[in-house]
Coordinates of C-alpha atoms and ligand atoms in Angstrom, one line a residue:
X1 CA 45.8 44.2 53.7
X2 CA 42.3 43.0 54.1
X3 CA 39.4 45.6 52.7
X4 CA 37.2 47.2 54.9
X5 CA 34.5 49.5 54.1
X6 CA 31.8 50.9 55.7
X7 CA 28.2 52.8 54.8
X8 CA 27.4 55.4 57.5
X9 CA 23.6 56.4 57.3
X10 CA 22.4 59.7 58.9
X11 CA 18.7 58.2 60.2
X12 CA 17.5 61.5 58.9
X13 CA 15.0 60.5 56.1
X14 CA 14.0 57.1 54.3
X15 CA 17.3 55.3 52.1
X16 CA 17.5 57.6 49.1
X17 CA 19.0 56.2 45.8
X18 CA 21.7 58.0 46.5
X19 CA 23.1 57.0 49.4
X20 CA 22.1 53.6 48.3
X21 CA 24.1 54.1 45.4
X22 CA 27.0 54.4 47.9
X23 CA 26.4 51.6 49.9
X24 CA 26.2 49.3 46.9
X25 CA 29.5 50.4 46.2
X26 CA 30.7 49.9 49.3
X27 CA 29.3 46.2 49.3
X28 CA 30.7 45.3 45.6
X29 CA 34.1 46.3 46.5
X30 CA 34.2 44.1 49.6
X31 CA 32.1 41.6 47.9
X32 CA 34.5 41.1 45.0
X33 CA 37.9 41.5 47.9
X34 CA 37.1 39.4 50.1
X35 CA 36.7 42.5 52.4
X36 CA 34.2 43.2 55.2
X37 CA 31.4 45.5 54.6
X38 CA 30.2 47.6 57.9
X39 CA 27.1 49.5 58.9
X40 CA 27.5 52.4 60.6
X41 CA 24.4 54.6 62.1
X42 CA 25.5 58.2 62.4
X43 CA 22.9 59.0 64.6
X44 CA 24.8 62.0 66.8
X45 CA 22.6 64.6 65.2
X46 CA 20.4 64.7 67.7
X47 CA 18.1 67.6 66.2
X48 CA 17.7 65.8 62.8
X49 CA 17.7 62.1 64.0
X50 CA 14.8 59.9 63.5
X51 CA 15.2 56.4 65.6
X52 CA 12.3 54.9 63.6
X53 CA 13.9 55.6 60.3
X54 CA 16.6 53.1 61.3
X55 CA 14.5 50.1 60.4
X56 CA 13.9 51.3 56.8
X57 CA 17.3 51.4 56.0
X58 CA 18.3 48.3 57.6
X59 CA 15.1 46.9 55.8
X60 CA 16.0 49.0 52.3
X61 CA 19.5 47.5 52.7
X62 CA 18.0 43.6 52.7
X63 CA 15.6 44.2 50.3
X64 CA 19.1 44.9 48.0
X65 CA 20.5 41.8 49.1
X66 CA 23.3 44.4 50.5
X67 CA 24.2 42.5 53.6
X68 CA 26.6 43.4 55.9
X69 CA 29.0 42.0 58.2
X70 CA 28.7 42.2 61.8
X71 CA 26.2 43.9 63.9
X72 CA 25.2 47.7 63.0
X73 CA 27.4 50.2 65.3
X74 CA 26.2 53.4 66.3
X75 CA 28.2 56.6 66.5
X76 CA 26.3 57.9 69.4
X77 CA 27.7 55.1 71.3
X78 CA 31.3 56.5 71.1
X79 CA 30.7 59.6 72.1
X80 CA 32.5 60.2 75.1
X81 CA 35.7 58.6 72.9
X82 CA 35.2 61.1 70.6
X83 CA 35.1 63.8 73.3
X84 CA 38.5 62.5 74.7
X85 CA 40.0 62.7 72.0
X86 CA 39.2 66.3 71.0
X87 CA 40.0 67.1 75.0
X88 CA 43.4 65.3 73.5
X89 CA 43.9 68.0 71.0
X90 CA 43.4 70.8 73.2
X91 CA 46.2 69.5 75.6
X92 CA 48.5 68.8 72.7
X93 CA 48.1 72.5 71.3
X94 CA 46.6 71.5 67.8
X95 CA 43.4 72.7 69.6
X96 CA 42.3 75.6 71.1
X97 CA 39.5 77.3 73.4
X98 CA 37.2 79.5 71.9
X99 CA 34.5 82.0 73.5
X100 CA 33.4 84.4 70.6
X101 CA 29.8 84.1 69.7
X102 CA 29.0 83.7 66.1
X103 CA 27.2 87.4 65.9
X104 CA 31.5 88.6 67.3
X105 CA 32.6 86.2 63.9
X106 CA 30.1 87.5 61.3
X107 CA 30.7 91.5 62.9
X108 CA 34.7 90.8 62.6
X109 CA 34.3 89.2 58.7
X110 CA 32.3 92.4 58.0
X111 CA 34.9 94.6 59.0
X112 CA 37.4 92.8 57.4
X113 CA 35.2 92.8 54.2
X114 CA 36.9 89.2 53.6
X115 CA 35.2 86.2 53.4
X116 CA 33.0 85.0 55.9
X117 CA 34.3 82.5 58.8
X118 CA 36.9 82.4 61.7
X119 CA 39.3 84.5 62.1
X120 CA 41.4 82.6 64.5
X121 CA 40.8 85.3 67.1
X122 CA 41.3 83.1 69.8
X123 CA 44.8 81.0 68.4
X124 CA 46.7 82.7 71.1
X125 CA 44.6 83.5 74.1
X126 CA 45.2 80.7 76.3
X127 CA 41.5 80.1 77.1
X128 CA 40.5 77.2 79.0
X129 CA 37.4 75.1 78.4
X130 CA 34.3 75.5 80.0
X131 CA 31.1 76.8 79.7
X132 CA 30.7 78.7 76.6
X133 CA 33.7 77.8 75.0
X134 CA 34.1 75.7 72.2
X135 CA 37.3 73.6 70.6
X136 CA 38.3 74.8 67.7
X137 CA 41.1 72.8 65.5
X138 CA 44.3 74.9 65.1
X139 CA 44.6 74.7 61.0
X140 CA 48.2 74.1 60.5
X141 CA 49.8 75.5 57.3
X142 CA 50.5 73.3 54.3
X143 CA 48.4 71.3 52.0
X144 CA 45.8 68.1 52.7
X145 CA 45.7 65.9 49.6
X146 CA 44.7 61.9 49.3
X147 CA 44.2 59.4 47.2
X148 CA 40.5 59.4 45.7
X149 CA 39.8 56.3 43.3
X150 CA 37.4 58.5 41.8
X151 CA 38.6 61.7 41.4
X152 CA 42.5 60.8 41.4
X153 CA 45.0 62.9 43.7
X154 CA 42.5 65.6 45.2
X155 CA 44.3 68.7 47.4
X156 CA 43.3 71.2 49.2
X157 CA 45.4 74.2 50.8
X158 CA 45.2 74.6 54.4
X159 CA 45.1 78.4 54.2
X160 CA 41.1 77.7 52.5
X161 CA 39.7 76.7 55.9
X162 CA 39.1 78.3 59.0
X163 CA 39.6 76.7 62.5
X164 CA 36.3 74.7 62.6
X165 CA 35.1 73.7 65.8
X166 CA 35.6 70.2 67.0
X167 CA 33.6 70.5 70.5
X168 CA 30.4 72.7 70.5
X169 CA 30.3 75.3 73.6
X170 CA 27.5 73.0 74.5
X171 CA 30.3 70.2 74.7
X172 CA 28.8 67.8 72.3
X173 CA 31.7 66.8 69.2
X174 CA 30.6 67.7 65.5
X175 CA 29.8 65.3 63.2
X176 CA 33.7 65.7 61.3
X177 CA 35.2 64.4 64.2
X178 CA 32.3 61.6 65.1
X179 CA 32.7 60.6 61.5
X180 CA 36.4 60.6 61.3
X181 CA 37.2 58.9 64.6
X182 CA 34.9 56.2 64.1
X183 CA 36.4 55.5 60.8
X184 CA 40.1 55.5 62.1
X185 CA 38.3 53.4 65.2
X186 CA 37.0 50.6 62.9
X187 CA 39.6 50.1 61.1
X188 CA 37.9 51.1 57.7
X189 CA 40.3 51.3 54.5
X190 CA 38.5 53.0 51.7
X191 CA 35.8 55.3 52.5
X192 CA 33.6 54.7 50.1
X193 CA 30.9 58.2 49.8
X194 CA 28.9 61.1 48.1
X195 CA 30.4 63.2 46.6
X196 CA 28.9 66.0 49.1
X197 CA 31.5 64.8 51.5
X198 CA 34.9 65.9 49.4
X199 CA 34.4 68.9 51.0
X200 CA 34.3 68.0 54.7
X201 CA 37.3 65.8 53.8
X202 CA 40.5 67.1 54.5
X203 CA 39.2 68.1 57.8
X204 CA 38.7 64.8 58.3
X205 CA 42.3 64.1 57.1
X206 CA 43.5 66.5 59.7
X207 CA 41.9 65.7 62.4
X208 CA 43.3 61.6 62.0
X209 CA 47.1 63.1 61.6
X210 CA 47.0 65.9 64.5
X211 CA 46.0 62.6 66.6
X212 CA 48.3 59.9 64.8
X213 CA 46.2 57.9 63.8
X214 CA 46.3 55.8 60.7
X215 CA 43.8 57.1 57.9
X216 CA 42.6 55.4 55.4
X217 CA 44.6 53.7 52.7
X218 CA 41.7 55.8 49.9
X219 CA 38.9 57.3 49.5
X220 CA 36.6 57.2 46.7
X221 CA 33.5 60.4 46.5
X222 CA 30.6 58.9 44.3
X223 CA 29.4 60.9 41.6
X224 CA 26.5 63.0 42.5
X225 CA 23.3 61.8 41.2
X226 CA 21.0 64.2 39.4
X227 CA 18.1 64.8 37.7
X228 CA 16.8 65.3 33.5
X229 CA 17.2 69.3 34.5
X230 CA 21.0 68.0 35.8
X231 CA 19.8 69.0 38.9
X232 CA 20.6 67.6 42.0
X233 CA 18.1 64.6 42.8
X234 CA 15.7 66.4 45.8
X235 CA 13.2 64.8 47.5
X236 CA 10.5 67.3 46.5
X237 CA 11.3 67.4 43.0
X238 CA 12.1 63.2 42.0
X239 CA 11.0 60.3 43.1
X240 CA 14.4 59.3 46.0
X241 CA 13.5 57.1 48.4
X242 CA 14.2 53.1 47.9
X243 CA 11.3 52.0 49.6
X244 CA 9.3 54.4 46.8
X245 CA 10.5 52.1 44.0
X246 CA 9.8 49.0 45.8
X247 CA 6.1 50.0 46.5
X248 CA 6.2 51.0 42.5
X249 CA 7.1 47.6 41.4
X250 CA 10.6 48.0 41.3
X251 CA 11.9 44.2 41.7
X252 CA 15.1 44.6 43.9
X253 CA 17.4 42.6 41.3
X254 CA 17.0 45.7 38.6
X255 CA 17.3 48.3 41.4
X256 CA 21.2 46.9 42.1
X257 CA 21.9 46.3 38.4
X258 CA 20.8 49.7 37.5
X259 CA 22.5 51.9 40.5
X260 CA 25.7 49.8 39.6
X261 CA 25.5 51.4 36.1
X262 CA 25.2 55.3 37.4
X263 CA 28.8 56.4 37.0
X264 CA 30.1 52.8 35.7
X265 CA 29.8 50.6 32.9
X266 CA 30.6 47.1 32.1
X267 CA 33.8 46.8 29.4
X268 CA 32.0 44.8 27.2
X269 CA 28.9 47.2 27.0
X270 CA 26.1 44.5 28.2
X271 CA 24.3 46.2 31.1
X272 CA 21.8 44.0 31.9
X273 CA 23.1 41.6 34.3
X274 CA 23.4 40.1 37.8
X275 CA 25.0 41.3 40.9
X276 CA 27.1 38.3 40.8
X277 CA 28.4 39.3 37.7
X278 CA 28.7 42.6 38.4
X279 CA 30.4 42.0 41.7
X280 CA 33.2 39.9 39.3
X281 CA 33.6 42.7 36.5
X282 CA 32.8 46.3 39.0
X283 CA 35.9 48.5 38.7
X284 CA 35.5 51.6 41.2
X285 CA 38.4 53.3 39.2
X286 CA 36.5 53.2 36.8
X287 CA 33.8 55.0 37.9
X288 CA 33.2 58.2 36.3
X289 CA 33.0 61.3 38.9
X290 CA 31.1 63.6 36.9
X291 CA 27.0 64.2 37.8
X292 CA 25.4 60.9 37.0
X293 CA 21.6 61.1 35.4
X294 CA 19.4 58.7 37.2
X295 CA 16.8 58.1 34.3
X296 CA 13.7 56.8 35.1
X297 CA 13.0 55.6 31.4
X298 CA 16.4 53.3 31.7
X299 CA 15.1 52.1 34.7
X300 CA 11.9 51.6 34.0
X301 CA 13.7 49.3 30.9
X302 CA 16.0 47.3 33.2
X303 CA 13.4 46.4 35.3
X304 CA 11.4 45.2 32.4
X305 CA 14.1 43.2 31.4
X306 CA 14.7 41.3 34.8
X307 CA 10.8 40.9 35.2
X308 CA 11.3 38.8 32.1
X309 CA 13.4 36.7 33.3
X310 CA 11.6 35.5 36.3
X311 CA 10.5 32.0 36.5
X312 CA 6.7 32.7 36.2
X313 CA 6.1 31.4 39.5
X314 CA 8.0 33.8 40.7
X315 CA 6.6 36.7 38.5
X316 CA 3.2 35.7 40.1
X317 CA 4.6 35.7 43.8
X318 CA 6.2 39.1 43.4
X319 CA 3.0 40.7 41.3
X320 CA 0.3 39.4 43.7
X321 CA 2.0 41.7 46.6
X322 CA 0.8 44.9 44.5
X323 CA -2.8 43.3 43.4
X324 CA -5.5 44.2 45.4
X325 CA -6.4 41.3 48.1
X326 CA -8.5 38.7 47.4
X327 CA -9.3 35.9 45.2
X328 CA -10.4 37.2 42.0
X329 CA -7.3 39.3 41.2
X330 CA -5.1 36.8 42.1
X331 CA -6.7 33.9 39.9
X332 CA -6.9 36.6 36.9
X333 CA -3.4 36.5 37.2
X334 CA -2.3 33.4 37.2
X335 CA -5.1 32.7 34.2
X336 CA -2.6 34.9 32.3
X337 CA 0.7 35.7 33.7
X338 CA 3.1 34.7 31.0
X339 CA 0.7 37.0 28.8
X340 CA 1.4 39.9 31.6
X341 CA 4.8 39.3 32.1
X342 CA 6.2 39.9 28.3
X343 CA 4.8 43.0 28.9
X344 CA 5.2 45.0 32.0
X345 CA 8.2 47.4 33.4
X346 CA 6.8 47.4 36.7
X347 CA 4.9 44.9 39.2
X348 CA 2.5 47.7 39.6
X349 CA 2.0 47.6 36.0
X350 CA 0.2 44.2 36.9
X351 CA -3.0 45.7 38.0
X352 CA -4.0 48.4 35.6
X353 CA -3.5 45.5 33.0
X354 CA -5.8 43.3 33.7
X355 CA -8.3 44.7 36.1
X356 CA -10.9 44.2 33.7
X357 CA -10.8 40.4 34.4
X358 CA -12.1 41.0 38.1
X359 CA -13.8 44.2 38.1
X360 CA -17.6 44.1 37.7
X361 CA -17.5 47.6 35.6
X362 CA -13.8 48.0 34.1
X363 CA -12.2 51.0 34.5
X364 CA -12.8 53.3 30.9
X365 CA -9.9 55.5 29.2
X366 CA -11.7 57.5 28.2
X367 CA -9.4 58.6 25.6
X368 CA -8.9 54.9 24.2
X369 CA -12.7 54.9 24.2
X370 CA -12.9 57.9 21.8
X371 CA -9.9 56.8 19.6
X372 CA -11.3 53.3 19.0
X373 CA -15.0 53.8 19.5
X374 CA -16.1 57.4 19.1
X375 CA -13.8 57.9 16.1
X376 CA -12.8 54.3 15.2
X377 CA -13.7 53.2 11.0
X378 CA -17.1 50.8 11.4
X379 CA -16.8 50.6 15.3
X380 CA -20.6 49.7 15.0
X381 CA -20.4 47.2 12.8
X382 CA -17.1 45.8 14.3
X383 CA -19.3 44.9 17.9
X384 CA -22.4 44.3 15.6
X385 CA -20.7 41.6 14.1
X386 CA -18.6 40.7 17.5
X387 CA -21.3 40.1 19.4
X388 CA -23.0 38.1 16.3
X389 CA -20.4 36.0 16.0
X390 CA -19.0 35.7 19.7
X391 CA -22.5 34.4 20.9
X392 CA -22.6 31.8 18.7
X393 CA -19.0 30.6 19.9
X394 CA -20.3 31.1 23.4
X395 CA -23.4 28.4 22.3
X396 CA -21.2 26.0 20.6
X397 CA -20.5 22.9 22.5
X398 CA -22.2 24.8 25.3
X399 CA -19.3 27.2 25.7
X400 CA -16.3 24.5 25.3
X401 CA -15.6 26.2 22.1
X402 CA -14.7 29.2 23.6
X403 CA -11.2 30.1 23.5
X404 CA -8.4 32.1 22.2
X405 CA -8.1 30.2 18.8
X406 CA -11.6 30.1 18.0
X407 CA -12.3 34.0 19.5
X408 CA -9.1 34.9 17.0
X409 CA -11.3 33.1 13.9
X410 CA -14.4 35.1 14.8
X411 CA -12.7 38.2 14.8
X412 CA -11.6 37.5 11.6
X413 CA -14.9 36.8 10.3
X414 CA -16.1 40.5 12.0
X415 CA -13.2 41.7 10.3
X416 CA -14.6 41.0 7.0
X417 CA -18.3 41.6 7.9
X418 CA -17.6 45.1 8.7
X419 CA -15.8 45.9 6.2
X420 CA -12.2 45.9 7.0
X421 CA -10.4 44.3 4.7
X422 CA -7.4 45.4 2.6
X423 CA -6.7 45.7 -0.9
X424 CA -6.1 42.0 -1.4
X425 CA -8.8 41.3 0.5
X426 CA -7.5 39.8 3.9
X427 CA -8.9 41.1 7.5
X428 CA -7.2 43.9 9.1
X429 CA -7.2 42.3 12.2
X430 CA -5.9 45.5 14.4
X431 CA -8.7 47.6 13.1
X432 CA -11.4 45.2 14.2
X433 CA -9.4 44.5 18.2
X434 CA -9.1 48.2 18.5
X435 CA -13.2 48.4 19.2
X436 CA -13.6 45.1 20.8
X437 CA -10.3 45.6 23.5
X438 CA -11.2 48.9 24.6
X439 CA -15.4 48.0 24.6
X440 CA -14.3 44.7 26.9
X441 CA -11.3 46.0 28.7
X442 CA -11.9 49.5 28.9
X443 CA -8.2 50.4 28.0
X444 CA -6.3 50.4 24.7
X445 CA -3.7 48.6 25.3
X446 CA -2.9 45.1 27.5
X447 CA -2.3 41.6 27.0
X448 CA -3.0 39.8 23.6
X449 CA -6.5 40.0 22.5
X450 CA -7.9 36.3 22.5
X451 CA -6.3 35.1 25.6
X452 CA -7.8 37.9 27.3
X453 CA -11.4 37.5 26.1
X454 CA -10.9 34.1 27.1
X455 CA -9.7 34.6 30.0
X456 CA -12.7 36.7 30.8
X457 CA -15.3 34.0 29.6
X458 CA -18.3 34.5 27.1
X459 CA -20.7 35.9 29.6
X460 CA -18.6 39.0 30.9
X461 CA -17.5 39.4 27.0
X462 CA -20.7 39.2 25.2
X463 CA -22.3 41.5 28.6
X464 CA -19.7 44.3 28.2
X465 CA -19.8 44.5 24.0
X466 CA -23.5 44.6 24.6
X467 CA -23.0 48.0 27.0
X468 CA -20.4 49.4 25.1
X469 CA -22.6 49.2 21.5
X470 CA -25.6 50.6 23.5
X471 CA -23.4 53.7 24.5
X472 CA -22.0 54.0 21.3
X473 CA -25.8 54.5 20.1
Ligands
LIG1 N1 26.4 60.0 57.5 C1 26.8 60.6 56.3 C2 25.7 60.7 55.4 O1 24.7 60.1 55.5 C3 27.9 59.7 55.6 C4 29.2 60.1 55.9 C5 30.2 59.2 55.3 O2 29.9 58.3 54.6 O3 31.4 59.4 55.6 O4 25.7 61.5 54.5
ZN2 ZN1 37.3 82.8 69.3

């Protein structure tokens, strides 16, 4: 039987990492079957629904390369379906009419001093529908269990759950049934989902056999992703949304590779790797259902990692999107990209790296600036003898001498003249860049030394060293 899976986004915020956790699941097990992989907008909750949020998912989903089959459905185009049906259940008896008001429920659970919930008050009153009245399902006795590829054989007994309502008194059909319906109604196989939705699931089971329907041949509830404090990821607290990472610098390759490793691992242990390969080697039996940490730092790595192995054409496409416009920053760049791409986790690492190629007054850490400058050993001396010996590079051959070699030898020669050599006598080389990077680039750490200062030219160098040692004092 052909595989046929479905993600089902509530339009009610932008794609979180969870959910898109979900849907790559979704996509790798029809990917790697042969399946069909189905978008479903569950856009019945009418209160919470947001249209406009439609397009960021459907855009969120593309940016993953997760592309479905077929055109997007939506739920509230069923509607009336899902109405007949429940109207079914009422006339079949595994439904009945309801007019209590929830302040009657909550009075009648006090008295009891039970739990809270229905009471099945209304089981055996004959009520017919109308105004006011809403469908509840008649909860038979027994035990609802399935097949979960992630949790194994989950069961719950009957006697745990009230007679939920399947029609409002307003007449409009909960989400259960909506979502259940439209499952049996594609044809879906595996219901591939958050873990927030075991819960809600043998309702969803009963609902399918009270009408006959065929349910699906598994399910499979995602682990719940959470946070360093093991707390459920919230959108106040952590950083959620897709479209966050991508504006971050997230490169869309990394952002698949790494949700396909919350809850899963490849057998041999190499993470890093493509979603081809991944779609070959993805086992969701194998998924673990316990909370799954989503850790920045991990991705922050495997994002480095695939950044590294863009073709450097490439690097420089996707970088100049988050450099500011214009010329300058985009030839700075290019002067230096292989330099930049050993070296950053994010695109929008890019910038901060080597503004101080475009920017007329380079942004100062100040903390950098104390560390190497305020505090540094011979930070005088070291731009003393920098700007001694850079000007004369910068007159040689009229300026054709300057470059990263020869900058590297005159650094080596300030290394000596102020003093910082070691005990057999040789330049220490980090203690005379320290000064010099952070009185030229403002910051304490970027790309390598030389190619930078050449990269900046001997005018913009010598200008800056000059500032900097007048500051200094
Ligand atoms: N629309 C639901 C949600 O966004 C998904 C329900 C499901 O996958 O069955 O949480
Ligand atoms: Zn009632």
């Amino acid at each position: 039987m052909p595989v046929v899976v479905r993600f089902a986004p509530s339009p009610t915020g932008f794609l979180h990492v969870g959910s898109a956790h979900s849907a790559l699941a979704n996509w790798l097990v029809a990917r790697q079957s042969g399946g069909r992989f189905l978008l479903r907008i569950e856009d019945t909750d009418a209160e919470r629904n947001r249209p406009e949020l439609i397009e960021n998912v459907l855009e969120m989903l593309r940016w993953l390369g997760l592309d479905w089959d077929g055109e997007p459905v939506h739920q509230s185009d069923r509607t009336d379906d899902h109405r007949r049906a429940a109207l079914t259940m009422a006339e079949a008896g595994t439904a009945y009419w309801c007019d209590c008001t929830s302040d009657e429920v909550q009075a009648r659970a006090r008295e009891r001093g039970g739990p809270p919930g229905y009471d099945g008050h209304c089981r055996d009153r004959g009520l017919a529908g109308g105004e006011g009245t809403a469908l509840r399902f008649r909860v038979p006795d027994g035990r609802t269990a399935w097949t979960d590829l992630v949790r194994g054989e989950v069961g719950f007994d009957n006697a745990a759950l009230e007679d939920f309502v399947l029609l409002r008194s307003n007449g409009t059909p909960v989400f259960l049934l909506a979502n259940a319906l439209d499952d049996a109604h594609m044809g879906i196989t595996h219901v591939i989902r958050g873990e927030d939705h075991v819960n809600g699931t043998p309702k969803y089971l009963m609902i399918l056999r009270a009408l006959g329907r065929t349910e699906p041949v598994a399910f499979a509830h995602m682990p719940l992703l959470v946070n360093e404090g093991r707390k459920k990821l919230s959108k106040r607290r952590d950083d959620v949304s897709v479209a966050d990472y991508r504006a971050e610098g997230i490169v869309p390759e990394a952002m698949v590779n790494y949700l396909s490793l919350l809850g899963w691992g490849p057998p041999d242990g190499v993470e890093v790797r493509s979603v081809a390969e991944i779609t070959e080697l993805y086992d969701i039996g194998q998924v673990n259902p316990s909370p799954a940490f989503f850790d920045r730092k991990k991705l922050l790595h495997v994002n480095g990692e695939w950044i590294r192995r863009l073709p450097v054409d490439d690097f420089v496409a996707r970088a100049a999107g988050h450099l500011p416009v214009g010329d300058g920053p985009l030839r700075a760049l290019v002067a230096i990209a292989p330099l930049v791409q050993e070296r950053v986790r994010t695109l929008g690492e890019v910038a901060p790296m080597i503004d101080f190629l475009w920017l007329d007054d380079p942004v100062v850490d100040e903390a950098a600036w104390d560390k190497a400058l305020v505090r540094g050993k011979a930070a005088r001396e070291v731009l003393d003898a920098a700007i001694d010996e850079l000007s004369s590079l910068a007159r040689d051959d009229d300026g054709a001498a300057w470059s990263a070699e020869s900058i590297s030898g005159a650094v080596e020669r300030v290394a000596a003249t102020a003093g910082l050599v070691n005990a057999e006598g040789r330049p220490q080389m980090s203690k005379a860049q320290a000064p010099i990077r952070v009185a030229v680039t403002g910051r304490a750490v970027g790309p390598p030394l030389w190619e930078s200062l050449a990269a900046l030219g001997s005018s913009r160098t010598l200008a800056r060293l000059t500032i900097a040692r007048e500051r200094l004092g």
